[in-house]
Tab-separated table of C-alpha atoms in Angstrom:
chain	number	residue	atom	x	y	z
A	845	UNK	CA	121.390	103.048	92.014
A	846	UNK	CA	119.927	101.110	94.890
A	847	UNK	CA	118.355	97.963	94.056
A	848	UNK	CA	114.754	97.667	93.850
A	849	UNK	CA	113.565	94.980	96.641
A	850	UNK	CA	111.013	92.718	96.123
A	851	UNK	CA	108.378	92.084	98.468
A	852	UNK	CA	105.043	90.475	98.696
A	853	UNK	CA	101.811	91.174	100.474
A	854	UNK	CA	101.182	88.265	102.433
A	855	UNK	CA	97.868	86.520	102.236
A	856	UNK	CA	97.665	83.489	99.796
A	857	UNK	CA	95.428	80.986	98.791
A	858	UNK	CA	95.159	78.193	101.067
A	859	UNK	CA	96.564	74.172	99.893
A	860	UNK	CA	94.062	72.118	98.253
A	861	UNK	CA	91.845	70.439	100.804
A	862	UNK	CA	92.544	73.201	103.493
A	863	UNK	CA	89.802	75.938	104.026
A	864	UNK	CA	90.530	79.151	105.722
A	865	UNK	CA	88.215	78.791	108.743
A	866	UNK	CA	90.045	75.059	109.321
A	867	UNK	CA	93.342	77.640	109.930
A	868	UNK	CA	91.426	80.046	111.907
A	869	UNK	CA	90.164	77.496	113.988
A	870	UNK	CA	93.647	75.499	114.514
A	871	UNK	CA	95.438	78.792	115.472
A	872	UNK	CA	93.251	79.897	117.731
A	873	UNK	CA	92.491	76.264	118.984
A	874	UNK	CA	96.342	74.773	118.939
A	875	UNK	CA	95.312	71.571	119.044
A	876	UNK	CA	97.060	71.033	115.349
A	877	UNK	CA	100.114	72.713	115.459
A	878	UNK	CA	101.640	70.288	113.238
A	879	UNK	CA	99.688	70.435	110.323
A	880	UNK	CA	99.313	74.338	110.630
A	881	UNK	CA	102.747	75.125	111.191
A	882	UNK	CA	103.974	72.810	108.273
A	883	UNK	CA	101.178	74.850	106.091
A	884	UNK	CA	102.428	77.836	107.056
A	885	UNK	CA	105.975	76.913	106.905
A	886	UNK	CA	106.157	75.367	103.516
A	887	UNK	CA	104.287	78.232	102.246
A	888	UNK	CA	107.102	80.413	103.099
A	889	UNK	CA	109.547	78.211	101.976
A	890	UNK	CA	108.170	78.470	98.325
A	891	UNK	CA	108.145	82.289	98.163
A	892	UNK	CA	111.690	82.344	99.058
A	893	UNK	CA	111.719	79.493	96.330
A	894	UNK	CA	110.061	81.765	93.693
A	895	UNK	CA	112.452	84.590	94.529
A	896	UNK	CA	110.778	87.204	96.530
A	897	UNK	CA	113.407	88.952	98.319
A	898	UNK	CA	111.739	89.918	101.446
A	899	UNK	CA	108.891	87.463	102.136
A	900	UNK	CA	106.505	88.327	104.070
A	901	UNK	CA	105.030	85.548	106.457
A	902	UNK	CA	102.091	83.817	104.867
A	903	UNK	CA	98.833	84.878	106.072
A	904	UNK	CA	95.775	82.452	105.777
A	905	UNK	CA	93.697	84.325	108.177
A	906	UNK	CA	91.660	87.396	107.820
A	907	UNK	CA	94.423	90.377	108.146
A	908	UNK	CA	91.603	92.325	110.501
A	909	UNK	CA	90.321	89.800	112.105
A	910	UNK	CA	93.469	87.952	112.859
A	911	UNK	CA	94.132	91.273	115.158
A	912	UNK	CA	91.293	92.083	116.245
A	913	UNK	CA	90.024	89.014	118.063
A	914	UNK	CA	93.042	89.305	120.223
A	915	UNK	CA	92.270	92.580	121.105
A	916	UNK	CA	88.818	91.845	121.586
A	917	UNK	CA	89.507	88.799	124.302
A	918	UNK	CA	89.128	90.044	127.591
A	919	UNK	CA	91.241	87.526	129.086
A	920	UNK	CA	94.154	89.441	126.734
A	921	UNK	CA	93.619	92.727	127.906
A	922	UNK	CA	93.788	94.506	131.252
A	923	UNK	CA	90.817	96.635	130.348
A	924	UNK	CA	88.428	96.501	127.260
A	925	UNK	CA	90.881	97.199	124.451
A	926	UNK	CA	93.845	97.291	126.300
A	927	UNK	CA	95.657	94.445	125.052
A	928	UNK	CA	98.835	93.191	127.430
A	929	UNK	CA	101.662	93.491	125.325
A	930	UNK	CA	102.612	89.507	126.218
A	931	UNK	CA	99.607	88.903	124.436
A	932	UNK	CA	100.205	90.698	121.322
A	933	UNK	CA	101.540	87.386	119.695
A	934	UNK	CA	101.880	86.693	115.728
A	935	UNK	CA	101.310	83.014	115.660
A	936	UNK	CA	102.603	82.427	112.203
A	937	UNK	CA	105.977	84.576	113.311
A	938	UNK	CA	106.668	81.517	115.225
A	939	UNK	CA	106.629	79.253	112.515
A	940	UNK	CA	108.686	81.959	110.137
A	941	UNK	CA	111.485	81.600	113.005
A	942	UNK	CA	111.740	77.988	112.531
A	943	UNK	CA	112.150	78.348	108.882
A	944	UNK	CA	114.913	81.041	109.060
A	945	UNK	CA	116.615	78.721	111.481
A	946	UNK	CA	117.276	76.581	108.875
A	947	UNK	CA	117.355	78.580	106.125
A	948	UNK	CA	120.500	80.262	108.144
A	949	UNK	CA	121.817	76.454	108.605
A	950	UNK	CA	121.834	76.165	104.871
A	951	UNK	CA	122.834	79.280	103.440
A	952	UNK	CA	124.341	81.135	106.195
A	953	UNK	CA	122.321	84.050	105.575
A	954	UNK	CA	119.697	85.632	107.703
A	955	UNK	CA	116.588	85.877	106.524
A	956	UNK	CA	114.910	88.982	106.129
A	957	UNK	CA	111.124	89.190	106.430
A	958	UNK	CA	107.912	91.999	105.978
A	959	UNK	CA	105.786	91.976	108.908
A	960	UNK	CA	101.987	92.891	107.874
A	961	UNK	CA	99.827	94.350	110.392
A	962	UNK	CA	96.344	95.708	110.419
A	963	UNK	CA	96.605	99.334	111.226
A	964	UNK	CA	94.705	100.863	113.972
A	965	UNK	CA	91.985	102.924	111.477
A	966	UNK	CA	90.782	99.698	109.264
A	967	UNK	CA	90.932	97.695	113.077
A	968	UNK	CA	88.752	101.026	114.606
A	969	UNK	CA	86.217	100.792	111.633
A	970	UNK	CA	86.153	96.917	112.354
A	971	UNK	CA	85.559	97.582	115.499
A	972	UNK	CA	83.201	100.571	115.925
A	973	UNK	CA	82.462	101.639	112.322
A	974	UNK	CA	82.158	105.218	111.698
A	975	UNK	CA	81.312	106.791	114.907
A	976	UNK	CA	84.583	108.848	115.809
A	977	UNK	CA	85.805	107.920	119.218
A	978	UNK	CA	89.373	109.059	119.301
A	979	UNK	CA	90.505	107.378	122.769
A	980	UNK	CA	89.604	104.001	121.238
A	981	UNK	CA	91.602	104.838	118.116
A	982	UNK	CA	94.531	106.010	120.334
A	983	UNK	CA	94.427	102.951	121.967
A	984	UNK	CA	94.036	100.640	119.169
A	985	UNK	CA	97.090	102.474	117.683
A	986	UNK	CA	98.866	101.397	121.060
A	987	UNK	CA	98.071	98.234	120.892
A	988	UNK	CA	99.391	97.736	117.160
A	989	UNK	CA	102.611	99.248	118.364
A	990	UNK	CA	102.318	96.233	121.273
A	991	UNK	CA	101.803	93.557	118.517
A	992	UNK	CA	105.297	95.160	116.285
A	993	UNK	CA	107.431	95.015	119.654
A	994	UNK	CA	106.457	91.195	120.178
A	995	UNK	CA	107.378	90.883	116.644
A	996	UNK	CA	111.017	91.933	117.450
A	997	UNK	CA	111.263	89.620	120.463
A	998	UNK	CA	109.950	86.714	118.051
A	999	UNK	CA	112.718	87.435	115.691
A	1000	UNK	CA	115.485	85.487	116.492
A	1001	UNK	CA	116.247	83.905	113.430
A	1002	UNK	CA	115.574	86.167	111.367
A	1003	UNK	CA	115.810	89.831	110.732
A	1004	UNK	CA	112.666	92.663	110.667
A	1005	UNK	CA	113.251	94.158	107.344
A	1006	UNK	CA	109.711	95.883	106.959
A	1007	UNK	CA	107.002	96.581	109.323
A	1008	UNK	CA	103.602	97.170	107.471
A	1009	UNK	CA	100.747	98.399	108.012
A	1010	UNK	CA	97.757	97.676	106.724
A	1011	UNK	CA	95.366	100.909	106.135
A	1012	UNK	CA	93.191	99.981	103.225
A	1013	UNK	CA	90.444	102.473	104.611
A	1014	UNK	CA	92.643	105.467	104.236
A	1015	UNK	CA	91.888	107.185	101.015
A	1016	UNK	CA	88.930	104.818	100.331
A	1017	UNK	CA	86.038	105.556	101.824
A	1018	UNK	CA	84.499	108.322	103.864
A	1019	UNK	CA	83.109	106.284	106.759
A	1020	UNK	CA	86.606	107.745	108.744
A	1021	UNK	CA	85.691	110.848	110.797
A	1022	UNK	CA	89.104	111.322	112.276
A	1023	UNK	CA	90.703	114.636	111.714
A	1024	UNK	CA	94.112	114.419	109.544
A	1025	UNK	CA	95.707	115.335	112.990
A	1026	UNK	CA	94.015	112.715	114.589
A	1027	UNK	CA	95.204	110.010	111.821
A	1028	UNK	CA	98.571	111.011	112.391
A	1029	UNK	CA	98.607	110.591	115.743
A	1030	UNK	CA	97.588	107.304	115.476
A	1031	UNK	CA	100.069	106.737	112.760
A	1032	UNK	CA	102.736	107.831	114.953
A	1033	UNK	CA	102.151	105.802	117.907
A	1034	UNK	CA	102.042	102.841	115.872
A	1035	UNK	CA	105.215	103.405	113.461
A	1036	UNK	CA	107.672	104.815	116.082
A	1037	UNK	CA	108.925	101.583	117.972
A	1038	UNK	CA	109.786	99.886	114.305
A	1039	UNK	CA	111.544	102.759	113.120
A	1040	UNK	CA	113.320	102.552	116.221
A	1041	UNK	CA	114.880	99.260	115.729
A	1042	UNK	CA	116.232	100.267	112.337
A	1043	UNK	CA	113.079	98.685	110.471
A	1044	UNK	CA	111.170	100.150	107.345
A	1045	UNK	CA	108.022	101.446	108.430
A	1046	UNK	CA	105.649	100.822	105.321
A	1047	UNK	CA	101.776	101.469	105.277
A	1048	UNK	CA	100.146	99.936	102.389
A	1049	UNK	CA	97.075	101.597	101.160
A	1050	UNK	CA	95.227	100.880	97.676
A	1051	UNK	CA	95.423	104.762	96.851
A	1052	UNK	CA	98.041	106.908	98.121
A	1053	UNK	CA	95.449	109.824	98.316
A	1054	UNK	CA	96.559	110.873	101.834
A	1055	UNK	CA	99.980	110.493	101.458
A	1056	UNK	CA	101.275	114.091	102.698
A	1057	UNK	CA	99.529	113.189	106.032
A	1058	UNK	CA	101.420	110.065	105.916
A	1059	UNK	CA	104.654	111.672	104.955
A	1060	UNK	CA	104.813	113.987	108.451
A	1061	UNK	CA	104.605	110.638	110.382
A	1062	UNK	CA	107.651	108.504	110.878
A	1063	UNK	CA	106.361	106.230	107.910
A	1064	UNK	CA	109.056	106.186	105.427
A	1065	UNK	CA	107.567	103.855	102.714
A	1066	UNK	CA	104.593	103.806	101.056
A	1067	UNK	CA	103.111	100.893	99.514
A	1068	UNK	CA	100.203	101.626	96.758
A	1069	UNK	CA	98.382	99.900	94.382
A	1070	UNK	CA	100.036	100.618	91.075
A	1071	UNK	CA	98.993	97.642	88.448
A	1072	UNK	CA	95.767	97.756	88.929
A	1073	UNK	CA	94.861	101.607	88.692
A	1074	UNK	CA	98.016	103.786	87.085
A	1075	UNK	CA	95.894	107.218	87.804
A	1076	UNK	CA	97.222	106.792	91.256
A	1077	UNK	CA	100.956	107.247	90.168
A	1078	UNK	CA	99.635	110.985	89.457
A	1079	UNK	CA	98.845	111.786	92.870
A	1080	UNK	CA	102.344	111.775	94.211
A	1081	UNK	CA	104.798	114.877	93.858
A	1082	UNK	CA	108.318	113.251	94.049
A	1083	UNK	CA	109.809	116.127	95.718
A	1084	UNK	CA	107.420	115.986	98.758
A	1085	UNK	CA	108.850	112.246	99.023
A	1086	UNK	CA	112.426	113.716	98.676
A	1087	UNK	CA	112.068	116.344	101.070
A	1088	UNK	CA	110.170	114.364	103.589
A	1089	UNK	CA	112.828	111.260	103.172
A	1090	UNK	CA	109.757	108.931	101.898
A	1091	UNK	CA	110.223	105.819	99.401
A	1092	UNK	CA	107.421	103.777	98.145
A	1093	UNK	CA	106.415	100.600	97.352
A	1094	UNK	CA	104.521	100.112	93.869
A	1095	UNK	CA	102.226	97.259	92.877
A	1096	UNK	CA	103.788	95.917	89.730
A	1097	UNK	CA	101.556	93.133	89.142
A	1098	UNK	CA	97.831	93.255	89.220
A	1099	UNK	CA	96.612	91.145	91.511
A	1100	UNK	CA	92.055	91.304	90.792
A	1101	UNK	CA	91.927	88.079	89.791
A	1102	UNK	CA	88.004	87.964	88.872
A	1103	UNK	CA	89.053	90.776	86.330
A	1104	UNK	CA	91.741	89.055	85.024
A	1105	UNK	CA	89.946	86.331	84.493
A	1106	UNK	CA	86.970	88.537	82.468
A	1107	UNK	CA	89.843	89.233	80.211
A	1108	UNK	CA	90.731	85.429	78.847
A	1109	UNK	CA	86.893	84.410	79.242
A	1110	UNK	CA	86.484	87.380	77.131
A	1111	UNK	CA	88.863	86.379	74.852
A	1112	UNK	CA	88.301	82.782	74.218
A	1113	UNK	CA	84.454	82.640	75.147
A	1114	UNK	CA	84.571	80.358	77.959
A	1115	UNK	CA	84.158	80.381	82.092
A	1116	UNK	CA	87.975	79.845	83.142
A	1117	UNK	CA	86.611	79.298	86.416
A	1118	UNK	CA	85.428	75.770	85.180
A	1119	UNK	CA	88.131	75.142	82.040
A	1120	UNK	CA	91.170	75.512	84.078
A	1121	UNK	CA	93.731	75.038	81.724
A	1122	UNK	CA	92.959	78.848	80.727
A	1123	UNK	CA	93.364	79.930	84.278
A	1124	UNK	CA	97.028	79.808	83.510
A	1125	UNK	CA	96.310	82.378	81.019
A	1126	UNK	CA	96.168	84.955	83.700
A	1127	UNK	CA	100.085	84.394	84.127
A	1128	UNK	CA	101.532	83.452	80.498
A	1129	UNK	CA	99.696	86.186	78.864
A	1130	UNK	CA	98.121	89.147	80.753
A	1131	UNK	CA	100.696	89.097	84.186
A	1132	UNK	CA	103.912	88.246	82.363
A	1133	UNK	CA	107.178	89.464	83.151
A	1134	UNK	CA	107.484	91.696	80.495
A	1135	UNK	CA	104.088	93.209	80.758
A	1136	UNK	CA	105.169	93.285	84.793
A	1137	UNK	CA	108.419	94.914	83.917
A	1138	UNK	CA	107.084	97.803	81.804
A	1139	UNK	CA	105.039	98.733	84.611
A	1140	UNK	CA	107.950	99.098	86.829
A	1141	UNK	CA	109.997	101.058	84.234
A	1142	UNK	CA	107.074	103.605	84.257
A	1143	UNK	CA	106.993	104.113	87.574
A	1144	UNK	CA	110.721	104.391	87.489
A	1145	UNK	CA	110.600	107.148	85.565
A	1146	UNK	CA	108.316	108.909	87.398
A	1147	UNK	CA	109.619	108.678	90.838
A	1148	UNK	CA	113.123	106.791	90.094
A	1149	UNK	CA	114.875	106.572	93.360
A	1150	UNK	CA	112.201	107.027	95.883
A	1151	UNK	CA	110.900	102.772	94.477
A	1152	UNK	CA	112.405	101.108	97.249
A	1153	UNK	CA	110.058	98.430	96.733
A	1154	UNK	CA	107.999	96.567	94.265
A	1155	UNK	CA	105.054	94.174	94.961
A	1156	UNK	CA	101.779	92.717	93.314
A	1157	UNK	CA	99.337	95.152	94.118
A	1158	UNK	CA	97.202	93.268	97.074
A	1159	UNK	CA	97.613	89.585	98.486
A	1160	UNK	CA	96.614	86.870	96.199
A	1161	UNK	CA	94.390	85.018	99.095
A	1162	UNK	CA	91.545	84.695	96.555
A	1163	UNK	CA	93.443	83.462	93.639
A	1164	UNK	CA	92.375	79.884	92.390
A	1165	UNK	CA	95.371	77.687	94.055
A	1166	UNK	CA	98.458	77.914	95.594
A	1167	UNK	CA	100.425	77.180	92.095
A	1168	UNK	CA	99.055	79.774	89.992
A	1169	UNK	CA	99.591	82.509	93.067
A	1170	UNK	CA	103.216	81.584	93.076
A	1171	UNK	CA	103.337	81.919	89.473
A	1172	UNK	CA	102.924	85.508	90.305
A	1173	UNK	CA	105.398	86.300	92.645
A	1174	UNK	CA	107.804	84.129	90.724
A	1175	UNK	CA	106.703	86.707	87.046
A	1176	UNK	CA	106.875	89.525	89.609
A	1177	UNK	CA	110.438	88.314	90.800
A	1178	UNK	CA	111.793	87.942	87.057
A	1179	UNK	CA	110.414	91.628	86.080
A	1180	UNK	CA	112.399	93.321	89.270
A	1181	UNK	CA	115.647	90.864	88.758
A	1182	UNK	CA	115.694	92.006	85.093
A	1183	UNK	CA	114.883	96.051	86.086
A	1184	UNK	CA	117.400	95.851	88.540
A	1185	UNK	CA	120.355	94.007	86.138
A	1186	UNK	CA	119.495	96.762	83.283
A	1187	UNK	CA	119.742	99.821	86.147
A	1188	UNK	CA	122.835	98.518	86.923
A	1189	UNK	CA	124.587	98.363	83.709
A	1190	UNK	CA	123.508	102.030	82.918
């Protein structure tokens, strides 16, 4: 069997003594590259540290907004919305190049990297909210395709394993008016160029309610929320994915925090959020990699070969610190590494 590969979400919390508007201000700002790229940069460092396979760059920033004030900036665009593709920059790509620069010098390996973006429905409802206007949506989709080709020319030093694309909405609420034919449309302008180049084309969505849609569009993984809600493993047929040439990506490790945290104050009768040394109780007894593990195995044998990835569920941006969060992915890295040893002695 192929090996399951291990990705993350992106977002995480930010270090101690570092807020997230201070990083929304210096990237737009630039006036402290230093201390925002070494953020950034050590940030990555320590998922690749922890084990995750394909790391995807760390995102302090709001994943919509990060976008969408680009596209927003008239001085970007050549007409309201129309973002110039030289402007379609991922800041914190910039900084992941630098790392796999010397990751290569080190190892001699290229680093392979998840690129998140937000998807062109979650960036229209941001945008417009539910009034349908499909020639902004088509062009929003065109300008996420702009932002995934400046990700390629950013790449130097490192290699585009998975585009992604962020489409919480879809399946989740019924503010989109969009027809299905619409949504794919959109889809497909923004997936094609990746695809292209050889990339995975992900979408990650909390529920995979639309996924037929997503499956006619050139899409080839999709990335659900697993942990946190199994019910959503019974919406896929497996042979749709097989006959469509679709994989997924399944959340593994739960990633809602404040619930997780119910469960030990619960349990021990205190606020975790003030007694901290229960916090870790989150990670050596609810999110283990056992409990992490079993998950995975279920999943396995529901859709077996069409996992091509496993993930926590969301990013862990809310998460108390930056220790605890890597915690996670480093549980989460353990549970696939130990799946994947036991698949391949069968």
């Amino acid at each position: 069997m192929q090996e399951i590969i291990f990705i993350d979400e992106g977002s995480l919390p930010t270090p101690e003594g570092v807020t997230r508007e201070w990083v929304k201000a210096a990237a737009e700002n630039r006036d402290e590259d230093e201390k925002l790229f070494s953020i950034i940069g050590e940030a990555l460092q320590r998922k690749i540290d922890v084990g995750v396979h394909v790391p995807t760059y760390p995102q302090f920033r709001d994943m919509i907004g990060q976008f969408l004030d680009i596209i927003k900036d008239e001085k970007n665009c050549s007409e309201p919305y129309v973002l110039k593709e030289e402007n379609a920059q991922i800041l914190e790509l910039e900084i992941v190049d630098e790392v796999a620069k010397q990751y290569k010098k080190e190892t001699g390996k290229t680093l392979e990297v998840r690129v998140c973006i937000a998807g062109p429905t979650d960036l229209y409802l941001q945008a417009f909210g539910a009034t349908a206007f499909e020639d902004a949506y088509h062009i929003l989709a065109q300008d996420v395709e702009k932002f995934v080709k400046q990700a390629f020319k950013t790449a130097r030093n490192f290699k585009i394993k998975v585009i992604a694309l962020d489409e919480i909405s879809l399946g989740l609420t019924d503010m989109i008016q969009f027809s299905d034919a619409d949504i794919k449309s959109a889809l497909t302008v923004a997936s094609t160029y990746a695809r292209q180049e050889g990339a995975d084309m992900e979408i990650h969505v909390y529920s995979p309610l639309k996924y037929e849609l997503i499956c006619e569009t050139p899409i080839n993984i999709i990335g659900f929320e697993y942990a946190g809600n199994h019910s959503y493993l019974d919406l896929l047929d497996r042979k749709v994915l097989e006959d469509s040439d679709t994989y997924v990506g399944v959340g593994i490790a739960r990633t809602d925090i404040f619930s997780l945290v119910n469960i030990v104050n619960e349990k021990y009768g205190i606020n975790a959020w003030k007694e901290k040394a229960y916090m870790q109780k989150t990670i050596t007894e609810l999110e283990t990699p056992d409990v992490i593990k079993k998950r995975l195995d279920t999943a396995y044998s529901v859709l077996g070969d069409r996992i091509k990835y496993a993930n926590p569920d969301c990013g862990l941006a809310f998460w108390p610190d930056q220790d605890i969060a890597f915690r996670l992915l480093e549980n989460t890295a353990k549970a696939v590494n130990e799946f994947n040893e036991e698949k391949k002695d069968q």
